[in-house]
PDB file of C-alpha atoms in Angstrom:
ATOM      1  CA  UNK V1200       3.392 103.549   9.260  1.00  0.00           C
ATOM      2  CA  UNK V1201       4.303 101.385  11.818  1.00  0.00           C
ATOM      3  CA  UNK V1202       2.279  99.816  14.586  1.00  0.00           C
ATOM      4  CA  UNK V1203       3.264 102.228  16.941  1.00  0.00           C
ATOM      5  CA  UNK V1204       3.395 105.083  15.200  1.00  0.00           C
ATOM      6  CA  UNK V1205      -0.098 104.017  14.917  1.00  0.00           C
ATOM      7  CA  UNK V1206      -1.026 104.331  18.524  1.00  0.00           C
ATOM      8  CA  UNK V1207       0.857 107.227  18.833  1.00  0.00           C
ATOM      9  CA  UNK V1208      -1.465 109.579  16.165  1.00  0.00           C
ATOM     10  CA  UNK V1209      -4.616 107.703  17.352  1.00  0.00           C
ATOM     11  CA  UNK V1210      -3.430 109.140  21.448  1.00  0.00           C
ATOM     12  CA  UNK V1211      -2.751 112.217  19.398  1.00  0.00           C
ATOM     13  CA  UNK V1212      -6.060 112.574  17.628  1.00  0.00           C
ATOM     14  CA  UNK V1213      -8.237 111.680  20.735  1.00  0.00           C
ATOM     15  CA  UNK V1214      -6.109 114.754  23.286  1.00  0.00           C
ATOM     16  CA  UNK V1215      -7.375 116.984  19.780  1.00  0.00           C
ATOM     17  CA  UNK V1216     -10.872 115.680  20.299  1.00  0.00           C
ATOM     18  CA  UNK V1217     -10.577 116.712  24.298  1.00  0.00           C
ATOM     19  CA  UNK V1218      -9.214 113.456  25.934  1.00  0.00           C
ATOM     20  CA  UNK V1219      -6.361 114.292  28.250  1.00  0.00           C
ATOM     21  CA  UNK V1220      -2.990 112.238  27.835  1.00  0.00           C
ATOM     22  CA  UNK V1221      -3.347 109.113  30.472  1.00  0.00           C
ATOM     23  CA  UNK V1222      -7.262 109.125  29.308  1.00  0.00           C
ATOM     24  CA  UNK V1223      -6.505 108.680  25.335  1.00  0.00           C
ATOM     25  CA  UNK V1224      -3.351 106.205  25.848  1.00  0.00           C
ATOM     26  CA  UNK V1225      -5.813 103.722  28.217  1.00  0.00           C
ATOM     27  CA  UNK V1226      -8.654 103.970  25.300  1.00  0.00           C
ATOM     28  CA  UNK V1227      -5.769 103.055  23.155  1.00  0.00           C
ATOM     29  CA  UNK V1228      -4.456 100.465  25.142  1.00  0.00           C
ATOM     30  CA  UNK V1229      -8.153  98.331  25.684  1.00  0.00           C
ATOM     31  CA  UNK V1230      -8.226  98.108  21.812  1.00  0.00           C
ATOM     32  CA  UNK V1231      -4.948  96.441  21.395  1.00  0.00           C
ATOM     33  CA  UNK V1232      -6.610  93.553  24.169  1.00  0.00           C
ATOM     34  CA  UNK V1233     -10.110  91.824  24.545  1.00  0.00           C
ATOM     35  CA  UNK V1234      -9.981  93.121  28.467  1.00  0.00           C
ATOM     36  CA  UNK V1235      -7.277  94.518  30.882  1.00  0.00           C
ATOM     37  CA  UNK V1236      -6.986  95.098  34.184  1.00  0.00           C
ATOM     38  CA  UNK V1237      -4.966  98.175  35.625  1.00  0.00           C
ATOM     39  CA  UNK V1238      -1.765  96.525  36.257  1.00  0.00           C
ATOM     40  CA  UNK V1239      -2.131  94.981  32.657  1.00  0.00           C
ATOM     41  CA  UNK V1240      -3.109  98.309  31.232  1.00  0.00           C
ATOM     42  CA  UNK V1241      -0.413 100.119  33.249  1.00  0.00           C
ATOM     43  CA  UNK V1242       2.270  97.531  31.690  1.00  0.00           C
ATOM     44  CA  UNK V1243       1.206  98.355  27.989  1.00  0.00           C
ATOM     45  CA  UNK V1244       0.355 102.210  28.506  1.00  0.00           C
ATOM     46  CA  UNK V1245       2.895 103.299  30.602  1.00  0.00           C
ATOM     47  CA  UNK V1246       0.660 105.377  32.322  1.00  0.00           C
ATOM     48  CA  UNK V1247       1.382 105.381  36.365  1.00  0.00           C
ATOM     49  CA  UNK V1248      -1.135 102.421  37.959  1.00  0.00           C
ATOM     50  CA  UNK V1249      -2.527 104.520  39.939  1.00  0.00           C
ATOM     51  CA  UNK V1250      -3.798 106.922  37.201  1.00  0.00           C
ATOM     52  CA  UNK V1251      -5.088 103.983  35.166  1.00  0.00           C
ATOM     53  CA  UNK V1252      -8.403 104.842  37.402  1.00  0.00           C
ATOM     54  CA  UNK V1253      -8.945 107.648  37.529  1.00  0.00           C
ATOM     55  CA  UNK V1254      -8.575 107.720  33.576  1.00  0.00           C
ATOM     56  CA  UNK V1255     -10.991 104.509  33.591  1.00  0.00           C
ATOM     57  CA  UNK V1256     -13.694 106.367  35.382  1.00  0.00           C
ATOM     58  CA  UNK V1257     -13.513 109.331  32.569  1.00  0.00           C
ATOM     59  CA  UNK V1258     -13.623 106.857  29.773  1.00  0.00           C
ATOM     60  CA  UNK V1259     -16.549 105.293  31.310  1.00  0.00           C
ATOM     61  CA  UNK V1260     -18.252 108.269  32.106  1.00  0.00           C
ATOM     62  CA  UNK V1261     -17.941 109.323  28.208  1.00  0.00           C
ATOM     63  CA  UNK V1262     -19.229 106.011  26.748  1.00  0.00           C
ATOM     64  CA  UNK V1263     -16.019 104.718  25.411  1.00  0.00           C
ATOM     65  CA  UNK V1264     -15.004 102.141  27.883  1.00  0.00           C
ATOM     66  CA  UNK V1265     -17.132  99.110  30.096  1.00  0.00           C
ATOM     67  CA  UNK V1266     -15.969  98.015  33.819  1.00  0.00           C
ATOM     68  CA  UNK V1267     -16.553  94.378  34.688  1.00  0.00           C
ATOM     69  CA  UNK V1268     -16.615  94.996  39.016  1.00  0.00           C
ATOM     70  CA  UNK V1269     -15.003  92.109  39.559  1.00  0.00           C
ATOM     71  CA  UNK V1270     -11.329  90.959  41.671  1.00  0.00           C
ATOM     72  CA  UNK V1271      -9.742  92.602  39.980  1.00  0.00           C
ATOM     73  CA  UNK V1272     -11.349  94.706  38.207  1.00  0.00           C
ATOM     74  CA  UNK V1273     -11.761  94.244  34.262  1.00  0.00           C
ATOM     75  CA  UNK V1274     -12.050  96.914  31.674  1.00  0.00           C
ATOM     76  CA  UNK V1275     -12.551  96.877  27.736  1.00  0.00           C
ATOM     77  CA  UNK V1276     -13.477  99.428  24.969  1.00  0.00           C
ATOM     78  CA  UNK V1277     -16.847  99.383  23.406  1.00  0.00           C
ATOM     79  CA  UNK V1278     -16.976  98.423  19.859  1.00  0.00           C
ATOM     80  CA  UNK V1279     -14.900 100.622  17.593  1.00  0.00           C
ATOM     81  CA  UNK V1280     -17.798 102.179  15.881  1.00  0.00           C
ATOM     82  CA  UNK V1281     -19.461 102.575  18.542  1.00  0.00           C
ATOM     83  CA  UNK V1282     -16.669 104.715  20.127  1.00  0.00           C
ATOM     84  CA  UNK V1283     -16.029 106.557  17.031  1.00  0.00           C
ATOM     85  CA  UNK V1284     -19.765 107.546  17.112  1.00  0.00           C
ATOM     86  CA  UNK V1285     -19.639 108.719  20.388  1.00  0.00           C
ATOM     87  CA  UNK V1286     -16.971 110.597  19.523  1.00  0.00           C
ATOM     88  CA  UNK V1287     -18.851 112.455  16.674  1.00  0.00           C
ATOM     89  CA  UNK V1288     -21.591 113.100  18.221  1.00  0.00           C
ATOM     90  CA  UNK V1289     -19.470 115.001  21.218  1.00  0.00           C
ATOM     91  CA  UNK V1290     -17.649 116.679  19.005  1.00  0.00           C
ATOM     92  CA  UNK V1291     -20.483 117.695  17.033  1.00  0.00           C
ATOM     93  CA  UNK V1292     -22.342 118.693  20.324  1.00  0.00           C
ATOM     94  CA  UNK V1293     -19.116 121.171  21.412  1.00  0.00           C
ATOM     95  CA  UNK V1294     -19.051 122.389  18.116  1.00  0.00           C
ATOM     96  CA  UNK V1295     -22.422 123.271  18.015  1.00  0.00           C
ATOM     97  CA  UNK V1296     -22.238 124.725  21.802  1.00  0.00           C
ATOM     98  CA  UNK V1297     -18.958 126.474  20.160  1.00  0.00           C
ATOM     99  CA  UNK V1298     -21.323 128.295  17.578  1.00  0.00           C
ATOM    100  CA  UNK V1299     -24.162 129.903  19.770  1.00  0.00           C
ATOM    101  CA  UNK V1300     -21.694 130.923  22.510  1.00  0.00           C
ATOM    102  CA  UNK V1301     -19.786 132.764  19.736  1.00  0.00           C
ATOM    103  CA  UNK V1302     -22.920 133.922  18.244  1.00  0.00           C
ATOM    104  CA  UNK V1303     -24.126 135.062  21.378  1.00  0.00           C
ATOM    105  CA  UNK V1304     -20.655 136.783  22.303  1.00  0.00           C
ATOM    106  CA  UNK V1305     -21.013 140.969  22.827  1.00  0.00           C
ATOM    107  CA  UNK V1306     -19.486 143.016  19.716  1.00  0.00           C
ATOM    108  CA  UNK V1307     -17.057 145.117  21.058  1.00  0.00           C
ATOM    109  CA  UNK V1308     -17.616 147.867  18.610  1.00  0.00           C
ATOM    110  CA  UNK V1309     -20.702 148.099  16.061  1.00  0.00           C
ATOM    111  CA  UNK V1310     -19.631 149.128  12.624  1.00  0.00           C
ATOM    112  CA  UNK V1311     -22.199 150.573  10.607  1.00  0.00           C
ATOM    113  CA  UNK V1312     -20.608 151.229   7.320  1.00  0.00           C
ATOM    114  CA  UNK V1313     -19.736 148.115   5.511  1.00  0.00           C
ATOM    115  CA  UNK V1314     -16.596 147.966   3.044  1.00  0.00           C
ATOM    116  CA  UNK V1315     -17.107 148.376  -0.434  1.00  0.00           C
ATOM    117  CA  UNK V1316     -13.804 146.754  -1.498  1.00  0.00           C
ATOM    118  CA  UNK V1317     -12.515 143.968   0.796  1.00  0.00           C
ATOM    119  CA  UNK V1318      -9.574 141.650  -0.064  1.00  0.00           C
ATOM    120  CA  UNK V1319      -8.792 138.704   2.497  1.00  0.00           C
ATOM    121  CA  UNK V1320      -6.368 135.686   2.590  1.00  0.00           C
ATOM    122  CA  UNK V1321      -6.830 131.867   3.244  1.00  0.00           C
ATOM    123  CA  UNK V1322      -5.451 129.099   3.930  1.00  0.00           C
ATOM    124  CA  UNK V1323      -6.013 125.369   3.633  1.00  0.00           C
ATOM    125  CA  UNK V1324      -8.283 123.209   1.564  1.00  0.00           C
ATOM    126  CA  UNK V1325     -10.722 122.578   4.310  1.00  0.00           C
ATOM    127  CA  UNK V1326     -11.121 126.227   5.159  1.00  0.00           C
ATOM    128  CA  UNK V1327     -11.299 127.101   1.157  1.00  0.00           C
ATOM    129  CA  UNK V1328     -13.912 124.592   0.267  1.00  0.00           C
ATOM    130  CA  UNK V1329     -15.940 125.452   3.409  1.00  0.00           C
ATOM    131  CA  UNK V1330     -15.804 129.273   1.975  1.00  0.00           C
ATOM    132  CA  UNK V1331     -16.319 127.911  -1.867  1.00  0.00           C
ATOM    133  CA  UNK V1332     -19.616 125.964  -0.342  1.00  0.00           C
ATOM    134  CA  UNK V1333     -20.821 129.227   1.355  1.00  0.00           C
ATOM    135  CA  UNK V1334     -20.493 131.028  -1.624  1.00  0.00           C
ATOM    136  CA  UNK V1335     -22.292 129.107  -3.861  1.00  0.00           C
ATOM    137  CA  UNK V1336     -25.267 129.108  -1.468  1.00  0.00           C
ATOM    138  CA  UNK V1337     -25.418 132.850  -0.763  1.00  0.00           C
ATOM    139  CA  UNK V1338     -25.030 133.672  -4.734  1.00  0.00           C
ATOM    140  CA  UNK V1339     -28.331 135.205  -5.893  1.00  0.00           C
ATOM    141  CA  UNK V1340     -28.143 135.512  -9.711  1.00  0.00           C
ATOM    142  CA  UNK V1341     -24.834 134.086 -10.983  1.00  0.00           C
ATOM    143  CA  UNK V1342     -22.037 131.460 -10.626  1.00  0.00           C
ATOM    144  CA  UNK V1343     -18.950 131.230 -12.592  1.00  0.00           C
ATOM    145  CA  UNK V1344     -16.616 128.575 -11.500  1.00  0.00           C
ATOM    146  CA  UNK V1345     -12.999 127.467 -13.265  1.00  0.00           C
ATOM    147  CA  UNK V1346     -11.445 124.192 -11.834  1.00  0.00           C
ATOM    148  CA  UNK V1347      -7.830 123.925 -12.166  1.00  0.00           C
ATOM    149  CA  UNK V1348      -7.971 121.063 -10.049  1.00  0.00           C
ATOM    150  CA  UNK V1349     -10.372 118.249 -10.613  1.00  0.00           C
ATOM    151  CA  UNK V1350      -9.597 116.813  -6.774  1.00  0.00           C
ATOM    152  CA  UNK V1351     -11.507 120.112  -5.353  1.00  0.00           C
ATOM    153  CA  UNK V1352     -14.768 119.338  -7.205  1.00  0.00           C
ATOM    154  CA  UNK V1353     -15.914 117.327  -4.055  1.00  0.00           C
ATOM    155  CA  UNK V1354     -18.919 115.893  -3.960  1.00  0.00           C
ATOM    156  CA  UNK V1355     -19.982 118.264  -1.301  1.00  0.00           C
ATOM    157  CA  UNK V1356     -19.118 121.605  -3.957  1.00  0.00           C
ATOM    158  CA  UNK V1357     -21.359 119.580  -6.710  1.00  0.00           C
ATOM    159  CA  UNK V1358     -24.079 118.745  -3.998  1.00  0.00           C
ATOM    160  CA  UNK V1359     -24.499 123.013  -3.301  1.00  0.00           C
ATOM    161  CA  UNK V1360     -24.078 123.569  -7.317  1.00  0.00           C
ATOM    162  CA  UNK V1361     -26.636 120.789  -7.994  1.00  0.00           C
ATOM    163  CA  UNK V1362     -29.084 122.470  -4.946  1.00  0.00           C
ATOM    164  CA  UNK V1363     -28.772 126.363  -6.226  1.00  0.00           C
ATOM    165  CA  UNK V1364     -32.370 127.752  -7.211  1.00  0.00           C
ATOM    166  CA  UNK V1365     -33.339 127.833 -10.812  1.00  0.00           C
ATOM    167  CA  UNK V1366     -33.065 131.674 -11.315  1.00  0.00           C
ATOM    168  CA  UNK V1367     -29.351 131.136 -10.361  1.00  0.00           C
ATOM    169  CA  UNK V1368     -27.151 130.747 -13.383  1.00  0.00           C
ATOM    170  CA  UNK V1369     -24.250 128.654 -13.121  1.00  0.00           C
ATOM    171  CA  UNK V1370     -21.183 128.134 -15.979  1.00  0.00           C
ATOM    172  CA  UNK V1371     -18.621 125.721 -14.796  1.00  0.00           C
ATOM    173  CA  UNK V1372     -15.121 125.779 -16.942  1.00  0.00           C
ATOM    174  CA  UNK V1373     -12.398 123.254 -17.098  1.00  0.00           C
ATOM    175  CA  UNK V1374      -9.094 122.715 -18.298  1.00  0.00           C
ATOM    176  CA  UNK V1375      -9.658 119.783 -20.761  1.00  0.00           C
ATOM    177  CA  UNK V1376     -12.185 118.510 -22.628  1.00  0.00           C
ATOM    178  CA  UNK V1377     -12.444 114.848 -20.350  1.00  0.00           C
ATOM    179  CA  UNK V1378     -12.886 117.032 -17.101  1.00  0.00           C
ATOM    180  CA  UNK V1379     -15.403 119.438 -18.617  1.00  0.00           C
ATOM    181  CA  UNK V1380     -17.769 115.764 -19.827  1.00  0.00           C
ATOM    182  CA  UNK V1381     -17.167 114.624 -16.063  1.00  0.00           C
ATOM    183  CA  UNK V1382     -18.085 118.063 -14.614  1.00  0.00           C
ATOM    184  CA  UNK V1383     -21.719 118.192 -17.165  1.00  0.00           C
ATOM    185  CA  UNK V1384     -22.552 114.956 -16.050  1.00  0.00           C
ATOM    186  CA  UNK V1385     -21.857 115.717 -12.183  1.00  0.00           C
ATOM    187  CA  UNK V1386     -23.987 118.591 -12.481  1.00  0.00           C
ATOM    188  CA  UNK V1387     -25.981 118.575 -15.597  1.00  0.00           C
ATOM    189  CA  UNK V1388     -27.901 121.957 -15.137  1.00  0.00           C
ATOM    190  CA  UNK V1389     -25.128 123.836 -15.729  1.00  0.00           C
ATOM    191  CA  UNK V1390     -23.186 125.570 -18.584  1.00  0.00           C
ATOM    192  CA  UNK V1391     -20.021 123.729 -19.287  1.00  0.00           C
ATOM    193  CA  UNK V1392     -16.735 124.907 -21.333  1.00  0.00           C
ATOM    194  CA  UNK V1393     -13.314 124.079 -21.552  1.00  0.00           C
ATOM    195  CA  UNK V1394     -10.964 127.249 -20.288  1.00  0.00           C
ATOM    196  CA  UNK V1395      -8.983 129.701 -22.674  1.00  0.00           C
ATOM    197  CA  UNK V1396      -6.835 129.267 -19.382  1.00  0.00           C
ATOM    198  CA  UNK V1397      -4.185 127.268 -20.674  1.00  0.00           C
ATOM    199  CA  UNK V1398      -1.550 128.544 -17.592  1.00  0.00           C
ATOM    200  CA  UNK V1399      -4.225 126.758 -15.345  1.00  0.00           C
ATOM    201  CA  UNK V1400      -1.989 123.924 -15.004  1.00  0.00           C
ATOM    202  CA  UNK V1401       1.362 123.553 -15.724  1.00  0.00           C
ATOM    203  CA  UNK V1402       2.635 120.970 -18.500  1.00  0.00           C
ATOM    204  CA  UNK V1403       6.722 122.187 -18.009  1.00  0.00           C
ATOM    205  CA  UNK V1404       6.843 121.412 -14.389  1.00  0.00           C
ATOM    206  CA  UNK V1405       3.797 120.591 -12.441  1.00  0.00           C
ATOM    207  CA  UNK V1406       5.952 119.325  -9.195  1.00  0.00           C
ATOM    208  CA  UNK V1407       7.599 122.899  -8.902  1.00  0.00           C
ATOM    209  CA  UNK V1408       5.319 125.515 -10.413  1.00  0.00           C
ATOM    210  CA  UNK V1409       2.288 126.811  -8.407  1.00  0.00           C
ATOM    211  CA  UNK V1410      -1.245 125.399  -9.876  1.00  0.00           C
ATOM    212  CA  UNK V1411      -4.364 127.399 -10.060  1.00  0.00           C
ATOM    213  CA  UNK V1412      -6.373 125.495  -7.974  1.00  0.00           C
ATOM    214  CA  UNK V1413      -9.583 127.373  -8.821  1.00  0.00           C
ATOM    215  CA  UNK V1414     -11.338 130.401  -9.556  1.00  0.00           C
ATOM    216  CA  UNK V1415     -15.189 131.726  -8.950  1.00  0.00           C
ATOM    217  CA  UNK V1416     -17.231 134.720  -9.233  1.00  0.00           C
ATOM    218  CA  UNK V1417     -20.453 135.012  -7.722  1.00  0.00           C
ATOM    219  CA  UNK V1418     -22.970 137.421  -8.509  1.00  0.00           C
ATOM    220  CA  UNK V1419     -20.074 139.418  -9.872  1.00  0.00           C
ATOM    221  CA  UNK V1420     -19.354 141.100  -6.819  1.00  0.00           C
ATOM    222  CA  UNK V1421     -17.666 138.309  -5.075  1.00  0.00           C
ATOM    223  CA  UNK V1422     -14.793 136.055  -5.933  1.00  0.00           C
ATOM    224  CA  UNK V1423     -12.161 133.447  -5.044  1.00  0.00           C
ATOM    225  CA  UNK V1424      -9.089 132.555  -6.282  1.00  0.00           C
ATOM    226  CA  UNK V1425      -6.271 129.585  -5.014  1.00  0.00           C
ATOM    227  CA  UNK V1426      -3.257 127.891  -5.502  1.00  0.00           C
ATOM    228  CA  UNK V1427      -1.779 125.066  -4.821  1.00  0.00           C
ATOM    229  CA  UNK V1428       1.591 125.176  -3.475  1.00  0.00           C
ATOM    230  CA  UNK V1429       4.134 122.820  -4.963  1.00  0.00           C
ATOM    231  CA  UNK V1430       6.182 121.846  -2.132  1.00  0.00           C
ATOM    232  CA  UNK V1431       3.718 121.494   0.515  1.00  0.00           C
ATOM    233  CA  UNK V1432       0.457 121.076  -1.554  1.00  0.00           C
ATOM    234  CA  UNK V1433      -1.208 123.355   0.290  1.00  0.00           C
ATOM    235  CA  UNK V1434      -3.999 125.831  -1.013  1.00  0.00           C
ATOM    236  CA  UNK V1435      -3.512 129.112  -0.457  1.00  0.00           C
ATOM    237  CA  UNK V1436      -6.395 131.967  -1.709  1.00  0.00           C
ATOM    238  CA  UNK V1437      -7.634 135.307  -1.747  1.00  0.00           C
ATOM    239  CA  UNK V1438     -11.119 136.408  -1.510  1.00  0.00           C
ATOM    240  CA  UNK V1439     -12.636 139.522  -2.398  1.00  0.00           C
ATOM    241  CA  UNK V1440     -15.720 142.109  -2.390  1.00  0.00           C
ATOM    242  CA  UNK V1441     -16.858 144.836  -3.870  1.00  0.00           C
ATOM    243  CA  UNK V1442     -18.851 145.220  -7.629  1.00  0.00           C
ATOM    244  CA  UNK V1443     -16.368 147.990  -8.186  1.00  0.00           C
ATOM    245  CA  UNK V1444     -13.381 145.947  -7.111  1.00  0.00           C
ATOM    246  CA  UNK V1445     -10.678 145.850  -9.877  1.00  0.00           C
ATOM    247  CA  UNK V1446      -9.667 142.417  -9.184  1.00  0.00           C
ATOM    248  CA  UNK V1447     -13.351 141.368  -9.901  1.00  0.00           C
ATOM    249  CA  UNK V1448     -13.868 143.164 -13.415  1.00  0.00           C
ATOM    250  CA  UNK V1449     -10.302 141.070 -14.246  1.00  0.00           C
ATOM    251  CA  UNK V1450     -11.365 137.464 -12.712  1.00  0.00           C
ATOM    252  CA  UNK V1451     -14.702 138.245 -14.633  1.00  0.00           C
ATOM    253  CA  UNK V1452     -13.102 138.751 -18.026  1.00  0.00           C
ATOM    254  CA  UNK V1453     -10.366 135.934 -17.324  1.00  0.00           C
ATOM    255  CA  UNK V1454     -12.967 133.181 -16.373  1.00  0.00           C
ATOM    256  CA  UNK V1455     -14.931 134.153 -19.329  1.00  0.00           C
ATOM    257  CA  UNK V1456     -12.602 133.010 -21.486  1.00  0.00           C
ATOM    258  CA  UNK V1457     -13.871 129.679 -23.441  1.00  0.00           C
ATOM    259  CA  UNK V1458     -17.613 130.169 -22.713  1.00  0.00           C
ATOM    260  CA  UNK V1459     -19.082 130.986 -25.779  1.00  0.00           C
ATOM    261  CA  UNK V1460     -20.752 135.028 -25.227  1.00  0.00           C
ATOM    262  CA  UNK V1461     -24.103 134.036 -26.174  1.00  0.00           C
ATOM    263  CA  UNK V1462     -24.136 131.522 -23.413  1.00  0.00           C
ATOM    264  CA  UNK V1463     -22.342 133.649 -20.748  1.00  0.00           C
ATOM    265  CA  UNK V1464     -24.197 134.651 -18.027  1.00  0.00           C
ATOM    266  CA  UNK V1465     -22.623 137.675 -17.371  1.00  0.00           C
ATOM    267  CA  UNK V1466     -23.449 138.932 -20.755  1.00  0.00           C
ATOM    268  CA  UNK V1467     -26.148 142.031 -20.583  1.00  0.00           C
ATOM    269  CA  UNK V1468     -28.953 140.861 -22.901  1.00  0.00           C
ATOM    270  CA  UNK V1469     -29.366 143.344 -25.758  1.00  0.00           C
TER     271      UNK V1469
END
């Protein structure tokens, strides 16, 4: 990536985090140079002179830029970490403000029967791992999890795995023997196996066959399934509800397979 096209995703990602246009292409500008003045700014921005203050007075406002009130005026950016602090914390603080405004939003309609059977759809790791996460913290009595993919056993799934209560049992199954010693020693409470699920990953054609990215069942009423798409690497899953859900008996039976019966926790003690 080149120098400029550089600049141009930083301006990009700073109008995502709420800075408008002439406001992210001066912060942009003051890092490239130890100070500028407007008509220095102007000349390396390309943003109109006569905007350069008005965007100025914004930066300032939000922490991200000083003004030295001299003739002519001199501006800089704060320290880089300092910015991209600021920047979290705003972004955490509208995020936040986000959350109890939606919270606090009217239902339209109030639905008192809930589904027994619900299948939804999602789409992209982020979104995925964020529902994975949630999962694993709401699960009551069980936790069966299959990774296909050793890159989505972030340290953020093993820190909810490693934090679930004691009465919570938790089987974790790989696809080889090396992942399933790395996966014990990430999170050593739990039941470890290598997968019957040799289709997990492909060993014809990995760059054009779809991957199983991974597959969990909590409580076994719940589960998740994804996979990773070979052209875009993007995961796609499903996600569904219900104890008498069909799809659930079959993920239940399917993620089983490898874990020795005496050691599976779905197993009915007799």
């Amino acid at each position: 990536m080149t120098r400029n096209e550089n600049a141009e995703e930083a301006i990009d990602v700073l109008q995502e985090l709420g800075l408008k246009e002439y406001e992210a292409k001066c912060f942009v500008g003051l890092t490239r140079v130890p100070t500028g003045t407007a008509k220095k700014l102007s000349e390396i921005t390309d943003v109109p002179r006569t905007r350069i203050y008005d965007a100025i007075r914004v930066l300032e406002a939000q922490g991200l830029v000083e003004i030295q009130h001299s003739s002519p005026q001199q501006f800089r950016a704060v320290p880089l970490a300092e910015a991209t602090e600021t920047l979290r914390d705003q972004y955490e603080s509208r995020v936040e403000q986000l959350h109890d405004a939606l919270e606090a939003v009217e239902s339209v309609e109030s639905d008192a029967k809930s589904s027994v059977q619900e299948v939804w759809t999602l789409t992209g790791q982020t979104a995925i791992a964020n529902r994975t996460n949630e999962l694993v913290e709401d699960a009551d009595d069980e936790v069966v999890l299959v990774v296909g993919n050793d890159e989505l056993l972030t340290d953020e799934l093993v820190e909810h795995l490693n934090s679930l209560p004691d009465g919570v049992s938790l089987a974790i199954g790989a696809v080889s023997g090396s992942a399933q010693t790395e996966i014990q020693d990430a999170v050593p409470e739990a039941t470890t196996f290598t997968s019957g699920l040799e289709w997990l990953r492909s060993e014809t054609d990995a760059e054009h066959d779809i991957a199983v990215g991974r597959l969990m069942l909590i409580d076994r009423s719940s589960f998740l399934v994804s996979s990773i798409m070979p052209d875009t690497h993007t995961e796609q899953a499903i996600f569904g509800t219900g104890v008498g859900n069909g799809l659930v008996v079959v993920a239940r039976r399917l993620m089983a397979q490898g874990l020795v019966p005496s050691r599976d926790p779905g197993q009915v003690d007799g």
